[in-house]
XYZ file of C-alpha atoms in Angstrom:
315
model
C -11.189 -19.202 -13.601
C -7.451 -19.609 -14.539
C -5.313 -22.944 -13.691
C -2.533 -21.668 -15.848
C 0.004 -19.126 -15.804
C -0.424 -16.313 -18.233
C 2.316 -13.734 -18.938
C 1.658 -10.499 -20.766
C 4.685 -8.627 -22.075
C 4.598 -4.951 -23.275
C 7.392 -5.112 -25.543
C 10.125 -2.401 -24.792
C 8.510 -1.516 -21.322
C 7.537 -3.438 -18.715
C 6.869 -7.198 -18.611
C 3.923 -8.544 -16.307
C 3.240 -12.147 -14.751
C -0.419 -12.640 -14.009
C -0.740 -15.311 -11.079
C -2.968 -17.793 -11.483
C -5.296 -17.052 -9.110
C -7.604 -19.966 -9.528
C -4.960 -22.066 -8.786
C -4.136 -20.271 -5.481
C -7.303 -20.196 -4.569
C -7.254 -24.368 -4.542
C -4.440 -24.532 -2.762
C -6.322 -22.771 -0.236
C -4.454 -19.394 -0.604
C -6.911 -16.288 -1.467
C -5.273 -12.974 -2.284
C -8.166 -10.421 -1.249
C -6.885 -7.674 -3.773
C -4.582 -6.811 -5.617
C -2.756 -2.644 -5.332
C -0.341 -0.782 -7.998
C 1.419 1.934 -5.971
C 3.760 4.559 -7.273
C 5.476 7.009 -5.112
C 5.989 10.201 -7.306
C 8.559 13.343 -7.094
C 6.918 15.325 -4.155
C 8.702 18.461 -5.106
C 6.224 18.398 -7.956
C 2.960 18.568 -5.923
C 3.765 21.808 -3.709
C 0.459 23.907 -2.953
C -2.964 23.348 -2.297
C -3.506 19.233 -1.933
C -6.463 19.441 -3.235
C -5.927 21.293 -6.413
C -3.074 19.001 -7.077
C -5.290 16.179 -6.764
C -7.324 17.096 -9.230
C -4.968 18.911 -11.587
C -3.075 15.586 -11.834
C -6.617 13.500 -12.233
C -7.260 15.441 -15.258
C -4.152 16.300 -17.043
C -2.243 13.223 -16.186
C -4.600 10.530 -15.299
C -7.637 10.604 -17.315
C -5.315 11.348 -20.760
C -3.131 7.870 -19.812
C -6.219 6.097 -19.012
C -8.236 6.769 -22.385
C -5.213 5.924 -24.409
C -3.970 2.940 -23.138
C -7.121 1.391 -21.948
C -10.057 0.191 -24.712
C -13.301 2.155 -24.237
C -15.971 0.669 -22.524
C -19.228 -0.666 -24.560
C -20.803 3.199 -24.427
C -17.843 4.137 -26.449
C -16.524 6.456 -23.352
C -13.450 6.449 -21.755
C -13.124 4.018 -18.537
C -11.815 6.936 -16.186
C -14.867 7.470 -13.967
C -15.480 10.481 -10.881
C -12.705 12.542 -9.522
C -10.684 12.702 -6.215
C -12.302 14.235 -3.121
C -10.713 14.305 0.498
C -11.640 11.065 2.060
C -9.099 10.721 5.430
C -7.208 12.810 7.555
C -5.389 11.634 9.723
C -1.717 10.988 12.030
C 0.368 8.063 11.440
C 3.426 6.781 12.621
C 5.370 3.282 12.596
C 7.405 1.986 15.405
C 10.183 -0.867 15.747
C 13.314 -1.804 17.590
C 16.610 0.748 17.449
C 17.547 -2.704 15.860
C 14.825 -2.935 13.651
C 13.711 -6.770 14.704
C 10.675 -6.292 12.930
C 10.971 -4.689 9.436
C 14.153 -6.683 8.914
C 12.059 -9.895 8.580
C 9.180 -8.246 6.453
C 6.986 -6.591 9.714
C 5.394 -3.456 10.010
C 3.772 -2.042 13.154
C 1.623 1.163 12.369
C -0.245 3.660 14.460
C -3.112 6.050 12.968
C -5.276 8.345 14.336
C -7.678 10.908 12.935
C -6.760 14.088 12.570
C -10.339 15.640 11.761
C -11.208 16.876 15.568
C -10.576 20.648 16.406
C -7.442 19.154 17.934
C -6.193 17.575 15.678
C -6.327 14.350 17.603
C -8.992 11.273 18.547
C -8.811 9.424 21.752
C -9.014 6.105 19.143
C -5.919 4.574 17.538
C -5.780 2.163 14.767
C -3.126 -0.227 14.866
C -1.831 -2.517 11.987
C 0.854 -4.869 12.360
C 1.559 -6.250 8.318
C 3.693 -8.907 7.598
C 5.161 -8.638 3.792
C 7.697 -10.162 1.387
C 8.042 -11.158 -2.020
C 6.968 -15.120 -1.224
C 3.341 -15.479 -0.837
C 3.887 -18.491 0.785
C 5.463 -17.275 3.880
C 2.931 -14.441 3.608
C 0.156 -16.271 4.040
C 2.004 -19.618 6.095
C 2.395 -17.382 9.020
C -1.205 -15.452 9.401
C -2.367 -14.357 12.454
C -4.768 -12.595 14.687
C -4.947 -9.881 17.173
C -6.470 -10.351 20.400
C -10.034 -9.210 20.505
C -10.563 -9.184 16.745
C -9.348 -6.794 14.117
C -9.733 -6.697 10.286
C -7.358 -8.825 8.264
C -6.369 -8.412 4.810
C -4.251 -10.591 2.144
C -3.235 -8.464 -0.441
C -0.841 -8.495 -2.990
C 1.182 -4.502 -3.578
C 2.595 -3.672 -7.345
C 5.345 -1.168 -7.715
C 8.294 -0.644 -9.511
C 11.888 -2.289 -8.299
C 14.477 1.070 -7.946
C 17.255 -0.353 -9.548
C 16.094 -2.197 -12.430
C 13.357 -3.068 -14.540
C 9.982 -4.510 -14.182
C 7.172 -4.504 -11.423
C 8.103 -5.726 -7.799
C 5.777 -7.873 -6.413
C 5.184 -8.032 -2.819
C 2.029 -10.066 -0.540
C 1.098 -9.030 2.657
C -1.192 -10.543 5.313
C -2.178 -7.841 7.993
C -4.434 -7.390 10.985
C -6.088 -3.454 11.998
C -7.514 -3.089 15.363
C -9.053 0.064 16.651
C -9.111 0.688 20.289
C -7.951 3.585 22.818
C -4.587 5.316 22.484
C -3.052 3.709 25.157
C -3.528 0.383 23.836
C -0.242 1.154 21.293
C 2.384 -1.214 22.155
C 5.557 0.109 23.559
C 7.578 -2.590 23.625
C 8.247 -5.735 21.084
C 6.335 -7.910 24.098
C 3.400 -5.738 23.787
C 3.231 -6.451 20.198
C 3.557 -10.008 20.895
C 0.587 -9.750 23.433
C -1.629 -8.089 20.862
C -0.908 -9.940 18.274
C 0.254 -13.258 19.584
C 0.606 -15.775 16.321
C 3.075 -13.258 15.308
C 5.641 -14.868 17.982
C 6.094 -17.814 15.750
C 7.059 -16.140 12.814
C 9.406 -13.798 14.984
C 11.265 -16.699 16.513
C 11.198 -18.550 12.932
C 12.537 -15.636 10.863
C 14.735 -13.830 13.249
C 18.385 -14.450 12.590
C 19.270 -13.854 16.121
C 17.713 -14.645 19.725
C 14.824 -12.343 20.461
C 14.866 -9.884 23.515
C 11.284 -9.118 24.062
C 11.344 -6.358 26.413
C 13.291 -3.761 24.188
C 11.171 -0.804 23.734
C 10.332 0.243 20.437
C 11.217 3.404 18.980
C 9.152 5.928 16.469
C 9.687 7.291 12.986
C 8.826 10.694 11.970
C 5.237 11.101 12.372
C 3.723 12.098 9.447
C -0.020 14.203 8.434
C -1.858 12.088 5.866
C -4.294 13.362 3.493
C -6.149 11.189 1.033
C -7.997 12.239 -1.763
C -10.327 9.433 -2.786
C -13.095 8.216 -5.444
C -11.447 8.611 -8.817
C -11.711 4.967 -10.400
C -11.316 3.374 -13.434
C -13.735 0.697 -15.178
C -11.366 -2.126 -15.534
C -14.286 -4.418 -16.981
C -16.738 -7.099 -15.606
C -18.415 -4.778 -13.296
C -14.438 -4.388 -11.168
C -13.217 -1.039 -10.837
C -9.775 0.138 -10.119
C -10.275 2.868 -6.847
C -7.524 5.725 -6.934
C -6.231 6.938 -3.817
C -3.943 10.351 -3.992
C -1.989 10.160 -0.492
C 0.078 13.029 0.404
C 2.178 12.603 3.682
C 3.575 15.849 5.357
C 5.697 16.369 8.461
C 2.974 16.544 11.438
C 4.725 20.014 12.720
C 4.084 21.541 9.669
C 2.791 25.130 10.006
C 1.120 24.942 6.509
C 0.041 21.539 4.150
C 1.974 23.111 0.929
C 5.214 21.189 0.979
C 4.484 17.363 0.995
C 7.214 15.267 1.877
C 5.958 12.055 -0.074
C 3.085 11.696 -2.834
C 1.244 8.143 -3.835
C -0.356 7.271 -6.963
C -2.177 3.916 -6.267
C -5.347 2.213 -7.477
C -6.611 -1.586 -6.381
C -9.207 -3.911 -6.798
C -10.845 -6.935 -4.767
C -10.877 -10.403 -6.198
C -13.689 -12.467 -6.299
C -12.601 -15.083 -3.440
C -8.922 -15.347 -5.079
C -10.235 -15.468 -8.875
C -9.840 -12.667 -11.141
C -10.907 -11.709 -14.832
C -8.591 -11.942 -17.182
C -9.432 -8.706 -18.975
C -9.441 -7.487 -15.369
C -5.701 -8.114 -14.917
C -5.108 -7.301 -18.629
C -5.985 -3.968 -18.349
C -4.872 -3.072 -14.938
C -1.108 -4.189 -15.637
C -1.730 -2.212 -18.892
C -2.656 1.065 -17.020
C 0.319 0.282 -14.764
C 2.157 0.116 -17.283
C 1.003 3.515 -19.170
C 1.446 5.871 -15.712
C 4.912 4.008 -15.473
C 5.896 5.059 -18.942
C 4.119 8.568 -19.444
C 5.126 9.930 -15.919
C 8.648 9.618 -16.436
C 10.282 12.203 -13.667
C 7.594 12.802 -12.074
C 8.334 9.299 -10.132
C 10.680 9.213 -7.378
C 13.981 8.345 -7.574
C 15.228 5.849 -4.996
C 12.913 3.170 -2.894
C 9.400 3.140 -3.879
C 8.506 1.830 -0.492
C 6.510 4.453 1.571
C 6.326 2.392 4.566
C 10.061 2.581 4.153
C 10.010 6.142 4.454
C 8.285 6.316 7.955
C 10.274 3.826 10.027
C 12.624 4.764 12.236
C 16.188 5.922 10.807
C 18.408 2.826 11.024
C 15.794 0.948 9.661
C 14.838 2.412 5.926
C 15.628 1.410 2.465
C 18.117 3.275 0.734
């Protein structure tokens, strides 16, 4: 375990801060895992998802991996499996036509599957995510949902738009599944679902809070994730690749994706992590950054960004 910081710098690339986990961990802050996300050119991934998925796993992928990663003990390279379809499903976020919530770092997301012969399941899963770049306030203002949900610290790792370097970002969330009804229509049902959250609304908000404006819908998208490529990052911790492809739910045929994801994560071990563990996944980062060149998307790498409501995106 680490009580110092450690910095890594690939010299004429990218430069990487480790956190010291160990030391987060006492102070009573646990990041549960740790994702690097890259949002890539979808006009490069028309056709058949699947073939896509695993044309890129083995020309792209598996080539940056065995170069820029050491080989494990065996003498093989660490890229392990390939990608398979793993979800299906409909997803859409919602906020105010004023965008109270993403403006101070909130996210309120619907899914449903998408596996049924219509297309649809009576169950919803709902996330509300609070993120920044201070994982302080990320984790001062945790909350729950009422009747239980899954919650999740994380910490995401992309690449800033405008200039150099990785973007860090934490995020505390909560996912409750329940019928499709339950979806909150207005910023008080959100409050009544998630009711901690009220604090952090009325602490962050720069203006008074009006709870009974309804919230409005971004384009709903089709998701399709291709799943169970990994990579052996050392110390029995693998990195687990998920392809997402989003497409506009009207579509008449899944050829033309309207945004593609790169990402691959790992859980800590209650905060800690290895240092060859971090080594080599800011190394691999740091590979796909570098070999994929235009094949990354120009603009905001934020895909969440990308589903909200108009007045609310990134540029």
């Amino acid at each position: 375990m680490r009580d110092r910081l450690v910095k890594v710098t690939i010299v004429g690339c990218l430069a990487f801060v480790v956190p010291p986990t160990g030391a987060l961990a006492n102070s009573g802050i646990v990041v549960d895992s740790r994702e690097y996300k890259l949002l890539l050119n979808p006009d490069q991934f028309t056709g058949d998802a699947a073939t896509r998925a695993s044309e890129f796993w083995e020309s792209r992928l598996k080539p940056i991996i065995a170069s820029r990663l050491d080989p494990r003990d065996n003498g093989q390279s660490r890229a392990k499996k390939s990608f398979e379809l793993d979800r299906q499903r409909r997803i859409v976020f919602r906020d105010t036509a004023t965008c109270v919530l993403s403006r101070i770092g909130l996210s309120y997301r619907e899914r449903k599957n998408s596996t049924s012969a219509s297309g649809r399941d009576a169950t919803s899963e709902v996330t509300l995510k609070l993120r920044g770049p201070d994982i302080f306030l990320a984790n001062a203002y945790r909350f729950k949902g009422v009747g239980g949900g899954k919650s999740k610290f994380e910490e995401d790792v992309s690449i800033a738009a405008d200039v150099a370097g990785s973007k860090h970002r934490f995020s505390y969330s909560v996912s409750k599944k329940g019928p499709a009804a339950s979806v909150a229509s207005t910023l008080q049902g959100v409050i009544e679902a998630f009711p901690d959250i009220d604090n952090a609304l009325k602490t962050l908000s720069s203006s008074a809070l009006r709870t009974d404006v309804e919230l409005v819908t971004g384009p709903t998208f089709l998701e399709l994730v291709y799943s169970g490529a990994k990579v052996d990052l050392g110390q029995d911790t693998d990195g687990e690749f998920d392809f997402t492809f989003w497409y506009p739910a009207d579509a008449v045929a899944l050829d033309r994706p309207v945004v593609v994801e790169i990402s691959y994560s790992y859980d800590t071990d209650d905060g800690a992590v290895d240092r060859g563990v971090a080594q080599r996944s800011a190394k691999l980062f740091t590979g796909l950054v570098t070999a994929l060149g235009s094949a990354i998307a120009t603009g905001s790498q934020s895909k969440t960004s990308r589903a909200l409501p108009n007045s609310c995106r990134e540029d």
